[in-house]
Every structure is written in structure tokens, then in C-alpha cells.
Amino acid sequence: MDKPFNHNLTIRPVEEKDVAQFNELLSYVFQVTKSDIEESGFENKREMIKSKKPILELSKVFGWFNKEQLVSQIAIYPCEVNIHGTLYKMGGVTGVGTYPEYAGHGLMNELIRVALENMRESQQWISYLYPYSIPYYRRKGWEIMSDKLTFKIRDTQLPKNVDVPGMVERQEVDHEDVYKVYNQFAKENHGALQRTKFNWEEYWRYENEEQRTAAIYYGTDGEPKGVLFYWIAEEVFHIKEMFYLNQEARNGLWNFITAHFSMVYWIQGNIYKNEPLAFLLEDGQIRETIEPYFMARIVDVEEFLKSFPFKPFRKNFHFVVSDPLAKWNNGVFGLIWEDEQLTVTREAVGQPVYLDIQTLTCLLMNYRRAAYLARIERIETDKETLRTLERIIPDMAAYFSDDF
């Protein structure tokens, strides 16, 4: 770390008494204006600051202080995510910021190191974040894990009605059936956040009240199967998110959207998975934009591997990992499959797989497959071990639609 230029600087946890400084720093770094606050439904900055108190109560926040002035900070949300069907505790990194006069002196580098150590102590073996700079966080060990697809289609391109046995009902976004569908959806979709009350509050924190309507699809058994969050403004049907448990529910929700044909000219929204909508539409000549959304980082390689749901394999192998910040991740991690059980050792068994922590995260989160990563020289191994990696890592794209 670059030596701090001011020896009065100290690192300590950011406490509830520091909430005003926490928000002032965020507001400055991200240039939150009065109109931004009002559009989010808060009457004033004081109300917004008050709303942030639960974050400091539930999260771990660390900061550099110049005496009592907070000058740099990082927050870790306590979360749980589905990694290929296995639930992992996850440290969600957010609230990252440094006043410009203190930038460039290694303060954030040290805060990230402290945050990783804390996540490890809390058994959060993986971390997610929304990057303000992908190159910056790559240098710190994070890598892209999921995409957001934004689409815009004309009313004339809406899909034709598909006969479904169920029906759609409009409800409040906090209806119990919304939670019921999402909880089941999150258990079935790799990468998804297991939303607690705290996570749901964060999900809606900056949304206007007028932008909160839920359409729920119910099957013939009366059970909810799909949910659409939407709003209509200026002849545009806005889709915030759509999640469903089967194709029947998906078709039912699109039937509901199509029923607005005479009311809107455009339908636009987001899909939080690299699953282009165009392929599913009869008229697929639509405008779609795919951009990286969230990044992930394995916090503790050994512990993460122990719970990872690899498929059985015959020939043992080992990863040789390099990590720029978490020294415990540097070195050899052997994988042995014996008696239907995985053992992780720090010994070099079988053939080596050379890669950095970013690439290992990308590989196991299945953002890119092993063969592709080898082709672009992000992985170095022999052909047989490469084929093993292709076969034993589940092939499902990550879904993540939250923001923190």
C-alpha cells in the first residue's frame, strides 16, 4: 500500500453516529442532487440519511478518519446467494468512496484488504459488487459475473397471445405471493440473491411509489408462478423485472403486457441474464443492449471450493492461483474426487491449472467457459484437464437483478 500522506489517518468501523458523514461522502462522490433525492420519494436529505441507518446496523462499514472526519469508506452488506444450487454467504461491497483530496494514496486499497479479511472472518466466501470502474475492480480481484440486457420493442412487435390455463392479477409489490415466487425462483437460479426484508427494502429504496405495481400469474391450482414489476408512463410500458417458475407463467405475463397494446407505443425493460429476448419473439428484429452488470470475487478459495457442486471426475488436478490482495488465496489448491466426495488440499495433485483469482471466479460463476478462457490465454493447462473443467462445472448463466 502507498503510505498515507497524513499520519493522523486511522482505520476504524463506521458507526451509527457517523451515518451523516457516511451519506455526505456518498452524496459527494456520486453527486446525489436534491432532485435525485426527491425523485426517490424522500422529502429531503435528512429523510434519506435516516433511511440509511439500518444499513449501518446490519452491515460492516470501515473507513479512514482524519481525526473524526470520515474521508474514505467501504460497506459490506450481509447477503446469501445461490451458486449452482448451493447457498453461500456473500459480502456485498457498496458505499465505496474517497474524497478527491485523499485519493491516490492507497487508502481504498487498504480498506478493500480490511473488507476481505472481515468477509473471511464472517465466512462470506464470495463477494459481489456493482463496479463504477471494471478495470479498477479487476485489479483488486473481482471479475464480471452477470450481464444486464436492456430491450425496447414496438407495440406492433408484441408477441401474440398464447393460450394459458391460469390468469394474471395486479397486486401490491409487497404482496406475500411476490415473495413466494421470488424465493422459489432464487433457489432455482444460479447467482440469485436470497432476499431478506433488508434486501427487499434496498431493492425498492430509490424507486418512486408510482413505479411500483406487480402483476402475478397464477396457475390453475391457484399457486403463484410468475411476477412482473412494471409501470406505464408517456405511452411506454416499463418492465423493471420479470421472474417466473415455468414457461406457462412467462407466456401468461407476456399476454398481460400484450393486453396493453392500445395504451402504449413502446415496451422497454431489463433482463438480468445473458438470454436475448429476440430469440423468443416472433418478430425478433428489436433493439437489445447487453452490458456487464455485477462483478464477483472469491474471498477464500479453499473454503469456496469445498462447497462448490462439481460433477464427479476421474483424474485429480490442482489450481495454481494468484491473488493481488488476499494472500491466503495464493498458491496450490488440489481437488481430489474419491468415494463420491470432494477433498480440497493444498498439495499439487494431478495436472496444474494456472489462473488468477479473477479468472477462477469467472470460471466457477460460469460467466465464461473453460475452453474460451484457455483460448484467450486466461487459463493455462493441458487439453485433458481443460475437458475435465468443461464437464464438471455446471453450465448455467448467473442471474442477479439487485442493486446495492
PDB file of C-alpha atoms in Angstrom, residues 23 164 202 206 213 269 303 313 353:
ATOM      1  CA  ASN A  23     -24.117   9.741   3.401  1.00  0.00           C
ATOM      2  CA  VAL A 164     -52.534 -20.471 -20.857  1.00  0.00           C
ATOM      3  CA  GLU A 202     -32.811  -1.911  -0.686  1.00  0.00           C
ATOM      4  CA  TYR A 206     -34.808   4.610  -4.879  1.00  0.00           C
ATOM      5  CA  THR A 213     -47.009  -2.356  -9.488  1.00  0.00           C
ATOM      6  CA  GLY A 269     -37.190  -3.139 -19.769  1.00  0.00           C
ATOM      7  CA  GLU A 303     -13.453 -22.757   1.526  1.00  0.00           C
ATOM      8  CA  PHE A 313     -14.354 -36.545 -12.099  1.00  0.00           C
ATOM      9  CA  VAL A 353      -4.380 -25.218 -13.911  1.00  0.00           C
TER      10      VAL A 353
END
